[in-house]
CSV table of N, CA and C in Angstrom, one decimal:
chain,number,residue,atom,x,y,z
A,165,UNK,N,28.2,97.7,137.4
A,165,UNK,CA,28.7,96.5,136.7
A,165,UNK,C,30.2,96.4,136.9
A,166,UNK,N,30.6,95.3,137.2
A,166,UNK,CA,32.0,95.1,137.5
A,166,UNK,C,32.7,94.4,136.3
A,167,UNK,N,33.8,95.0,135.9
A,167,UNK,CA,34.5,94.4,134.7
A,167,UNK,C,35.7,93.6,135.3
A,168,UNK,N,35.9,92.4,134.8
A,168,UNK,CA,37.1,91.6,135.3
A,168,UNK,C,38.4,92.2,134.9
A,169,UNK,N,39.3,92.2,135.8
A,169,UNK,CA,40.7,92.7,135.6
A,169,UNK,C,41.5,91.6,135.0
A,170,UNK,N,42.2,91.9,133.9
A,170,UNK,CA,43.2,90.9,133.4
A,170,UNK,C,44.5,91.1,134.0
A,171,UNK,N,45.1,90.0,134.4
A,171,UNK,CA,46.4,90.1,135.0
A,171,UNK,C,47.4,89.8,133.9
A,172,UNK,N,48.4,90.8,133.7
A,172,UNK,CA,49.4,90.6,132.7
A,172,UNK,C,50.7,90.1,133.3
A,173,UNK,N,50.7,89.8,134.6
A,173,UNK,CA,51.9,89.3,135.2
A,173,UNK,C,52.1,87.9,134.9
A,174,UNK,N,53.3,87.5,134.6
A,174,UNK,CA,53.6,86.1,134.4
A,174,UNK,C,53.8,85.4,135.7
A,175,UNK,N,53.5,84.1,135.6
A,175,UNK,CA,53.7,83.3,136.8
A,175,UNK,C,55.2,83.3,137.2
A,176,UNK,N,55.5,83.2,138.4
A,176,UNK,CA,56.8,83.3,138.9
A,176,UNK,C,57.8,82.3,138.2
A,177,UNK,N,57.4,81.2,137.8
A,177,UNK,CA,58.2,80.2,137.1
A,177,UNK,C,58.6,80.6,135.7
A,178,UNK,N,57.8,81.4,135.1
A,178,UNK,CA,58.0,81.9,133.7
A,178,UNK,C,58.8,83.1,133.6
A,179,UNK,N,59.0,83.8,134.7
A,179,UNK,CA,59.8,85.1,134.7
A,179,UNK,C,61.3,84.8,134.4
A,180,UNK,N,61.9,85.7,133.7
A,180,UNK,CA,63.3,85.5,133.4
A,180,UNK,C,64.1,86.0,134.7
A,181,UNK,N,65.2,85.3,135.0
A,181,UNK,CA,65.9,85.8,136.2
A,181,UNK,C,66.6,87.1,135.9
A,182,UNK,N,66.7,88.0,136.8
A,182,UNK,CA,67.3,89.3,136.6
A,182,UNK,C,68.8,89.1,136.7
A,183,UNK,N,69.5,89.8,135.7
A,183,UNK,CA,71.0,89.7,135.7
A,183,UNK,C,71.5,90.6,136.8
A,184,UNK,N,72.5,90.1,137.5
A,184,UNK,CA,73.1,90.9,138.5
A,184,UNK,C,73.8,92.1,137.9
A,185,UNK,N,73.8,93.2,138.5
A,185,UNK,CA,74.5,94.4,138.0
A,185,UNK,C,75.9,94.2,138.4
A,186,UNK,N,76.8,94.4,137.4
A,186,UNK,CA,78.2,94.2,137.8
A,186,UNK,C,78.7,95.3,138.8
A,187,UNK,N,79.5,94.9,139.7
A,187,UNK,CA,80.0,95.9,140.7
A,187,UNK,C,80.7,97.0,140.0
A,188,UNK,N,80.5,98.2,140.6
A,188,UNK,CA,81.2,99.4,140.1
A,188,UNK,C,82.6,99.4,140.5
A,189,UNK,N,83.6,99.5,139.6
A,189,UNK,CA,85.0,99.5,140.0
A,189,UNK,C,85.3,100.7,140.9
A,190,UNK,N,86.2,100.5,141.8
A,190,UNK,CA,86.5,101.6,142.7
A,190,UNK,C,87.2,102.8,142.0
A,191,UNK,N,87.1,103.9,142.5
A,191,UNK,CA,87.6,105.2,141.9
A,191,UNK,C,89.0,105.0,141.5
A,192,UNK,N,89.9,104.6,142.3
A,192,UNK,CA,91.3,104.5,141.9
A,192,UNK,C,91.5,103.6,140.7
A,193,UNK,N,90.8,102.5,140.6
A,193,UNK,CA,90.9,101.6,139.4
A,193,UNK,C,90.4,102.4,138.1
A,194,UNK,N,89.3,103.1,138.3
A,194,UNK,CA,88.8,103.9,137.1
A,194,UNK,C,89.8,105.0,136.7
A,195,UNK,N,90.4,105.6,137.7
A,195,UNK,CA,91.4,106.7,137.4
A,195,UNK,C,92.6,106.1,136.8
A,196,UNK,N,93.1,104.9,137.3
A,196,UNK,CA,94.2,104.3,136.6
A,196,UNK,C,93.9,103.9,135.2
A,197,UNK,N,92.8,103.4,134.9
A,197,UNK,CA,92.4,103.1,133.5
A,197,UNK,C,92.4,104.3,132.6
A,198,UNK,N,91.8,105.4,133.1
A,198,UNK,CA,91.8,106.6,132.4
A,198,UNK,C,93.2,107.2,132.1
A,199,UNK,N,94.0,107.2,133.1
A,199,UNK,CA,95.3,107.8,133.0
A,199,UNK,C,96.2,106.9,132.0
A,200,UNK,N,96.0,105.6,132.0
A,200,UNK,CA,96.7,104.7,131.1
A,200,UNK,C,96.4,105.0,129.7
A,201,UNK,N,95.1,105.2,129.3
A,201,UNK,CA,94.7,105.6,128.0
A,201,UNK,C,95.3,107.0,127.6
A,202,UNK,N,95.2,107.9,128.5
A,202,UNK,CA,95.7,109.2,128.3
A,202,UNK,C,97.2,109.3,128.1
A,203,UNK,N,97.9,108.4,128.8
A,203,UNK,CA,99.4,108.3,128.6
A,203,UNK,C,99.7,107.9,127.2
A,204,UNK,N,98.9,106.9,126.7
A,204,UNK,CA,99.1,106.5,125.3
A,204,UNK,C,98.7,107.6,124.3
A,205,UNK,N,97.7,108.3,124.6
A,205,UNK,CA,97.2,109.4,123.7
A,205,UNK,C,98.2,110.5,123.7
A,206,UNK,N,98.8,110.9,124.8
A,206,UNK,CA,99.8,112.0,124.8
A,206,UNK,C,101.1,111.5,124.1
A,207,UNK,N,101.5,110.2,124.2
A,207,UNK,CA,102.6,109.7,123.5
A,207,UNK,C,102.3,109.7,122.0
A,208,UNK,N,101.1,109.5,121.6
A,208,UNK,CA,100.8,109.4,120.2
A,208,UNK,C,100.7,110.8,119.6
A,209,UNK,N,100.6,111.8,120.4
A,209,UNK,CA,100.5,113.2,119.9
A,209,UNK,C,101.8,113.7,119.2
A,210,UNK,N,103.0,113.2,119.7
A,210,UNK,CA,104.2,113.7,119.1
A,210,UNK,C,104.3,113.3,117.6
A,211,UNK,N,104.1,112.1,117.2
A,211,UNK,CA,104.1,111.8,115.8
A,211,UNK,C,103.0,112.4,115.0
A,212,UNK,N,101.9,112.6,115.6
A,212,UNK,CA,100.8,113.3,114.9
A,212,UNK,C,101.1,114.8,114.7
A,213,UNK,N,101.7,115.4,115.7
A,213,UNK,CA,102.2,116.8,115.6
A,213,UNK,C,103.2,116.9,114.5
A,214,UNK,N,104.1,116.0,114.4
A,214,UNK,CA,105.1,116.0,113.3
A,214,UNK,C,104.5,115.9,112.0
A,215,UNK,N,103.5,115.0,111.9
A,215,UNK,CA,102.8,114.8,110.6
A,215,UNK,C,102.0,116.0,110.1
A,216,UNK,N,101.4,116.7,111.1
A,216,UNK,CA,100.7,117.9,110.7
A,216,UNK,C,101.7,119.0,110.3
A,217,UNK,N,102.8,119.1,111.0
A,217,UNK,CA,103.8,120.1,110.7
A,217,UNK,C,104.4,119.8,109.3
A,218,UNK,N,104.6,118.6,109.0
A,218,UNK,CA,105.1,118.2,107.7
A,218,UNK,C,104.2,118.6,106.5
A,219,UNK,N,102.9,118.6,106.8
A,219,UNK,CA,102.0,119.1,105.8
A,219,UNK,C,102.1,120.6,105.5
A,220,UNK,N,102.7,121.3,106.4
A,220,UNK,CA,102.8,122.7,106.3
A,220,UNK,C,104.2,123.2,105.8
A,221,UNK,N,105.0,122.3,105.5
A,221,UNK,CA,106.4,122.7,105.0
A,221,UNK,C,106.3,123.2,103.6
A,222,UNK,N,107.2,124.2,103.3
A,222,UNK,CA,107.2,124.7,101.9
A,222,UNK,C,107.5,123.6,100.9
A,223,UNK,N,107.0,123.8,99.7
A,223,UNK,CA,107.3,122.9,98.6
A,223,UNK,C,106.2,121.7,98.5
A,224,UNK,N,106.4,120.8,97.6
A,224,UNK,CA,105.5,119.7,97.5
A,224,UNK,C,105.5,118.8,98.7
A,225,UNK,N,104.4,118.3,99.1
A,225,UNK,CA,104.3,117.4,100.3
A,225,UNK,C,104.4,116.0,99.8
A,226,UNK,N,105.3,115.2,100.4
A,226,UNK,CA,105.5,113.8,100.0
A,226,UNK,C,104.4,112.9,100.3
A,227,UNK,N,104.4,111.8,99.6
A,227,UNK,CA,103.5,110.7,99.9
A,227,UNK,C,103.7,110.1,101.3
A,228,UNK,N,105.0,110.1,101.7
A,228,UNK,CA,105.3,109.6,103.1
A,228,UNK,C,104.6,110.4,104.2
A,229,UNK,N,104.4,111.7,103.9
A,229,UNK,CA,103.7,112.6,104.9
A,229,UNK,C,102.2,112.1,104.9
A,230,UNK,N,101.7,111.9,103.8
A,230,UNK,CA,100.3,111.4,103.7
A,230,UNK,C,100.1,110.1,104.5
A,231,UNK,N,101.0,109.2,104.3
A,231,UNK,CA,101.0,107.9,105.0
A,231,UNK,C,101.1,108.1,106.5
A,232,UNK,N,102.0,109.0,106.9
A,232,UNK,CA,102.2,109.3,108.3
A,232,UNK,C,100.9,109.9,108.9
A,233,UNK,N,100.3,110.8,108.2
A,233,UNK,CA,99.0,111.3,108.7
A,233,UNK,C,97.9,110.2,108.8
A,234,UNK,N,97.9,109.3,107.8
A,234,UNK,CA,96.9,108.2,107.9
A,234,UNK,C,97.2,107.3,109.1
A,235,UNK,N,98.5,107.0,109.3
A,235,UNK,CA,98.8,106.1,110.4
A,235,UNK,C,98.4,106.8,111.8
A,236,UNK,N,98.7,108.1,111.9
A,236,UNK,CA,98.4,108.8,113.1
A,236,UNK,C,96.9,108.9,113.3
A,237,UNK,N,96.2,109.1,112.2
A,237,UNK,CA,94.7,109.2,112.4
A,237,UNK,C,94.2,107.9,112.9
A,238,UNK,N,94.7,106.8,112.4
A,238,UNK,CA,94.2,105.5,112.8
A,238,UNK,C,94.5,105.3,114.3
A,239,UNK,N,95.8,105.6,114.7
A,239,UNK,CA,96.2,105.5,116.1
A,239,UNK,C,95.3,106.3,117.0
A,240,UNK,N,95.1,107.6,116.7
A,240,UNK,CA,94.3,108.4,117.5
A,240,UNK,C,92.9,108.0,117.6
A,241,UNK,N,92.4,107.5,116.5
A,241,UNK,CA,91.0,107.1,116.4
A,241,UNK,C,90.8,105.9,117.4
A,242,UNK,N,91.7,105.0,117.3
A,242,UNK,CA,91.7,103.8,118.2
A,242,UNK,C,91.7,104.2,119.7
A,243,UNK,N,92.6,105.1,120.0
A,243,UNK,CA,92.7,105.6,121.3
A,243,UNK,C,91.5,106.3,121.8
A,244,UNK,N,90.9,107.1,120.9
A,244,UNK,CA,89.6,107.8,121.3
A,244,UNK,C,88.5,106.8,121.5
A,245,UNK,N,88.5,105.7,120.7
A,245,UNK,CA,87.5,104.6,120.9
A,245,UNK,C,87.7,103.9,122.2
A,246,UNK,N,89.0,103.6,122.6
A,246,UNK,CA,89.3,103.0,123.8
A,246,UNK,C,88.9,103.9,125.0
A,247,UNK,N,89.1,105.2,124.8
A,247,UNK,CA,88.8,106.2,125.9
A,247,UNK,C,87.3,106.2,126.1
A,248,UNK,N,86.5,106.2,125.0
A,248,UNK,CA,85.1,106.3,125.1
A,248,UNK,C,84.5,105.0,125.7
A,249,UNK,N,85.2,103.9,125.5
A,249,UNK,CA,84.7,102.6,126.0
A,249,UNK,C,84.9,102.4,127.5
A,250,UNK,N,85.7,103.2,128.1
A,250,UNK,CA,85.9,103.1,129.5
A,250,UNK,C,84.6,103.3,130.2
A,251,UNK,N,84.3,102.5,131.2
A,251,UNK,CA,83.1,102.6,132.0
A,251,UNK,C,83.4,103.3,133.3
A,252,UNK,N,83.3,104.7,133.2
A,252,UNK,CA,83.6,105.5,134.3
A,252,UNK,C,82.3,106.0,134.9
A,253,UNK,N,82.2,105.7,136.2
A,253,UNK,CA,81.0,106.1,136.9
A,253,UNK,C,81.1,107.3,137.8
A,254,UNK,N,82.3,107.7,138.2
A,254,UNK,CA,82.5,108.9,139.0
A,254,UNK,C,82.3,110.1,138.1
A,255,UNK,N,81.5,111.1,138.5
A,255,UNK,CA,81.1,112.2,137.6
A,255,UNK,C,82.3,113.0,137.2
A,256,UNK,N,83.3,113.3,138.0
A,256,UNK,CA,84.4,114.1,137.6
A,256,UNK,C,85.3,113.3,136.6
A,257,UNK,N,85.4,112.0,136.8
A,257,UNK,CA,86.2,111.2,135.8
A,257,UNK,C,85.5,111.2,134.5
A,258,UNK,N,84.2,111.1,134.5
A,258,UNK,CA,83.4,111.1,133.3
A,258,UNK,C,83.5,112.4,132.5
A,259,UNK,N,83.6,113.5,133.3
A,259,UNK,CA,83.8,114.8,132.6
A,259,UNK,C,85.2,114.9,132.0
A,260,UNK,N,86.2,114.4,132.7
A,260,UNK,CA,87.6,114.3,132.2
A,260,UNK,C,87.6,113.5,130.9
A,261,UNK,N,86.9,112.3,131.0
A,261,UNK,CA,86.8,111.4,129.8
A,261,UNK,C,86.2,112.2,128.6
A,262,UNK,N,85.1,112.9,128.8
A,262,UNK,CA,84.5,113.6,127.7
A,262,UNK,C,85.4,114.7,127.2
A,263,UNK,N,86.1,115.4,128.1
A,263,UNK,CA,87.0,116.5,127.6
A,263,UNK,C,88.2,115.9,126.8
A,264,UNK,N,88.7,114.8,127.3
A,264,UNK,CA,89.8,114.1,126.5
A,264,UNK,C,89.3,113.7,125.2
A,265,UNK,N,88.1,113.1,125.1
A,265,UNK,CA,87.6,112.7,123.8
A,265,UNK,C,87.4,113.8,122.9
A,266,UNK,N,87.0,115.0,123.4
A,266,UNK,CA,86.9,116.2,122.5
A,266,UNK,C,88.3,116.6,122.0
A,267,UNK,N,89.3,116.6,122.9
A,267,UNK,CA,90.6,117.0,122.5
A,267,UNK,C,91.2,116.1,121.4
A,268,UNK,N,90.9,114.8,121.6
A,268,UNK,CA,91.4,113.8,120.6
A,268,UNK,C,90.6,114.0,119.3
A,269,UNK,N,89.4,114.3,119.4
A,269,UNK,CA,88.6,114.6,118.1
A,269,UNK,C,89.2,115.8,117.4
A,270,UNK,N,89.6,116.8,118.1
A,270,UNK,CA,90.3,117.9,117.5
A,270,UNK,C,91.6,117.5,116.8
A,271,UNK,N,92.4,116.7,117.5
A,271,UNK,CA,93.6,116.2,116.8
A,271,UNK,C,93.3,115.5,115.5
A,272,UNK,N,92.3,114.6,115.6
A,272,UNK,CA,91.9,113.9,114.3
A,272,UNK,C,91.4,114.9,113.3
A,273,UNK,N,90.7,115.9,113.6
A,273,UNK,CA,90.2,116.9,112.7
A,273,UNK,C,91.5,117.6,112.1
A,274,UNK,N,92.4,118.0,112.9
A,274,UNK,CA,93.6,118.7,112.4
A,274,UNK,C,94.4,117.8,111.4
A,275,UNK,N,94.5,116.5,111.7
A,275,UNK,CA,95.2,115.6,110.7
A,275,UNK,C,94.4,115.6,109.4
A,276,UNK,N,93.1,115.5,109.4
A,276,UNK,CA,92.3,115.4,108.2
A,276,UNK,C,92.4,116.7,107.4
A,277,UNK,N,92.3,117.8,108.1
A,277,UNK,CA,92.3,119.1,107.5
A,277,UNK,C,93.7,119.4,106.9
A,278,UNK,N,94.8,119.0,107.6
A,278,UNK,CA,96.1,119.1,107.1
A,278,UNK,C,96.3,118.4,105.8
A,279,UNK,N,95.8,117.2,105.7
A,279,UNK,CA,95.8,116.4,104.5
A,279,UNK,C,95.1,117.1,103.4
A,280,UNK,N,93.9,117.6,103.7
A,280,UNK,CA,93.1,118.3,102.7
A,280,UNK,C,93.8,119.5,102.2
A,281,UNK,N,94.5,120.3,103.0
A,281,UNK,CA,95.2,121.4,102.5
A,281,UNK,C,96.4,121.0,101.7
A,282,UNK,N,97.1,120.0,102.2
A,282,UNK,CA,98.4,119.6,101.5
A,282,UNK,C,98.1,118.9,100.2
A,283,UNK,N,97.0,118.2,100.0
A,283,UNK,CA,96.7,117.5,98.8
A,283,UNK,C,95.4,117.9,98.2
A,284,UNK,N,95.2,119.2,98.1
A,284,UNK,CA,94.0,119.7,97.5
A,284,UNK,C,94.0,119.5,96.0
A,285,UNK,N,92.8,119.3,95.4
A,285,UNK,CA,92.7,119.0,94.0
A,285,UNK,C,92.8,120.3,93.2
A,286,UNK,N,92.3,121.4,93.8
A,286,UNK,CA,92.3,122.7,93.1
A,286,UNK,C,93.1,123.7,94.0
A,287,UNK,N,94.4,123.7,93.9
A,287,UNK,CA,95.2,124.6,94.7
A,287,UNK,C,95.0,126.1,94.3
A,288,UNK,N,95.0,126.9,95.3
A,288,UNK,CA,94.9,128.4,95.0
A,288,UNK,C,95.7,129.1,96.0
A,289,UNK,N,96.0,130.4,95.9
A,289,UNK,CA,96.9,131.1,96.8
A,289,UNK,C,96.4,131.0,98.3
A,290,UNK,N,95.0,131.1,98.5
A,290,UNK,CA,94.5,131.1,99.9
A,290,UNK,C,94.8,129.8,100.5
A,291,UNK,N,94.5,128.7,99.8
A,291,UNK,CA,94.7,127.3,100.3
A,291,UNK,C,96.2,127.1,100.6
A,292,UNK,N,97.1,127.6,99.7
A,292,UNK,CA,98.5,127.4,100.0
A,292,UNK,C,99.0,128.2,101.2
A,293,UNK,N,98.5,129.4,101.3
A,293,UNK,CA,98.8,130.3,102.5
A,293,UNK,C,98.4,129.6,103.8
A,294,UNK,N,97.2,129.0,103.8
A,294,UNK,CA,96.7,128.3,105.0
A,294,UNK,C,97.5,127.1,105.3
A,295,UNK,N,97.9,126.4,104.2
A,295,UNK,CA,98.8,125.2,104.4
A,295,UNK,C,100.1,125.5,105.0
A,296,UNK,N,100.7,126.6,104.5
A,296,UNK,CA,102.0,127.0,105.0
A,296,UNK,C,102.0,127.5,106.5
A,297,UNK,N,100.8,127.8,107.0
A,297,UNK,CA,100.7,128.2,108.4
A,297,UNK,C,100.6,127.0,109.4
A,298,UNK,N,100.5,125.8,108.8
A,298,UNK,CA,100.4,124.6,109.6
A,298,UNK,C,101.7,124.4,110.3
A,299,UNK,N,101.7,124.2,111.6
A,299,UNK,CA,103.0,123.9,112.3
A,299,UNK,C,102.8,122.9,113.4
A,300,UNK,N,101.7,122.2,113.5
A,300,UNK,CA,101.5,121.1,114.5
A,300,UNK,C,100.1,121.2,115.0
A,301,UNK,N,99.9,120.4,116.1
A,301,UNK,CA,98.5,120.3,116.7
A,301,UNK,C,98.1,121.5,117.5
A,302,UNK,N,99.1,122.2,118.1
A,302,UNK,CA,98.8,123.4,118.8
A,302,UNK,C,98.4,123.3,120.2
A,303,UNK,N,97.6,124.2,120.7
A,303,UNK,CA,97.2,124.4,122.1
A,303,UNK,C,96.4,123.2,122.6
A,304,UNK,N,95.6,122.6,121.7
A,304,UNK,CA,94.8,121.4,122.2
A,304,UNK,C,95.6,120.2,122.6
A,305,UNK,N,96.8,120.1,122.0
A,305,UNK,CA,97.7,119.0,122.4
A,305,UNK,C,98.2,119.3,123.8
A,306,UNK,N,98.5,120.6,124.1
A,306,UNK,CA,99.0,121.0,125.4
A,306,UNK,C,97.9,120.8,126.4
A,307,UNK,N,96.6,121.1,126.1
A,307,UNK,CA,95.5,120.9,127.0
A,307,UNK,C,95.3,119.4,127.4
A,308,UNK,N,95.5,118.5,126.4
A,308,UNK,CA,95.4,117.1,126.7
A,308,UNK,C,96.5,116.7,127.7
A,309,UNK,N,97.7,117.1,127.4
A,309,UNK,CA,98.8,116.8,128.3
A,309,UNK,C,98.6,117.3,129.7
A,310,UNK,N,98.1,118.6,129.8
A,310,UNK,CA,97.8,119.1,131.2
A,310,UNK,C,96.6,118.3,131.9
A,311,UNK,N,95.6,117.9,131.1
A,311,UNK,CA,94.6,117.1,131.7
A,311,UNK,C,95.1,115.8,132.2
A,312,UNK,N,95.9,115.1,131.4
A,312,UNK,CA,96.6,113.9,131.8
A,312,UNK,C,97.4,114.1,133.1
A,313,UNK,N,98.2,115.1,133.1
A,313,UNK,CA,99.1,115.4,134.2
A,313,UNK,C,98.3,115.7,135.5
A,314,UNK,N,97.2,116.4,135.4
A,314,UNK,CA,96.4,116.6,136.5
A,314,UNK,C,95.7,115.4,137.1
A,315,UNK,N,95.3,114.5,136.2
A,315,UNK,CA,94.7,113.2,136.6
A,315,UNK,C,95.8,112.3,137.2
A,316,UNK,N,97.0,112.3,136.6
A,316,UNK,CA,98.1,111.5,137.2
A,316,UNK,C,98.4,112.0,138.6
A,317,UNK,N,98.4,113.3,138.8
A,317,UNK,CA,98.7,113.9,140.1
A,317,UNK,C,97.6,113.4,141.1
A,318,UNK,N,96.4,113.4,140.6
A,318,UNK,CA,95.3,113.0,141.5
A,318,UNK,C,95.4,111.5,141.8
A,319,UNK,N,95.9,110.7,140.9
A,319,UNK,CA,96.1,109.3,141.2
A,319,UNK,C,97.2,109.1,142.2
A,320,UNK,N,98.2,109.9,142.1
A,320,UNK,CA,99.3,109.8,143.1
A,320,UNK,C,98.8,110.1,144.5
A,321,UNK,N,97.9,111.2,144.5
A,321,UNK,CA,97.4,111.6,145.8
A,321,UNK,C,96.5,110.6,146.4
A,322,UNK,N,95.7,109.9,145.6
A,322,UNK,CA,94.8,108.9,146.1
A,322,UNK,C,95.5,107.6,146.6
A,323,UNK,N,96.6,107.3,145.9
A,323,UNK,CA,97.3,106.1,146.3
A,323,UNK,C,98.1,106.3,147.5
A,324,UNK,N,98.6,107.5,147.7
A,324,UNK,CA,99.4,107.9,148.9
A,324,UNK,C,98.7,107.8,150.2
């Protein structure tokens, strides 16, 4: 016994046209976009570093320091979002993008934790000792700068 086959294919006139795939930007353009965002991120690290260090200064922490940490958190968050929105298709650039996003996430975490230590609701000697050890963003800021510098050197080599 033969069972009829149902055709689920739509007639050609009823099919939706396929959208063209946007062309992949060339590697130098991707690299330039990545370096541009990282340049801004590295520039934003100086005020963020100063805000974290201000949270660790002896004595009461001012409200101005809290505002500075808030402003720097917003700036770094926006840069991290811009970084993650880049459409990088080269695998090595995508890896650099992921590494930079992780480093910026660390900077954001440092700002938040510095505020938590500086403006704790229940101060105790351990919290105060940890707060007084704050002196900036640390090694991760240097790592981001080195990553940017390496990519910038790669851009110069590709353009030359």
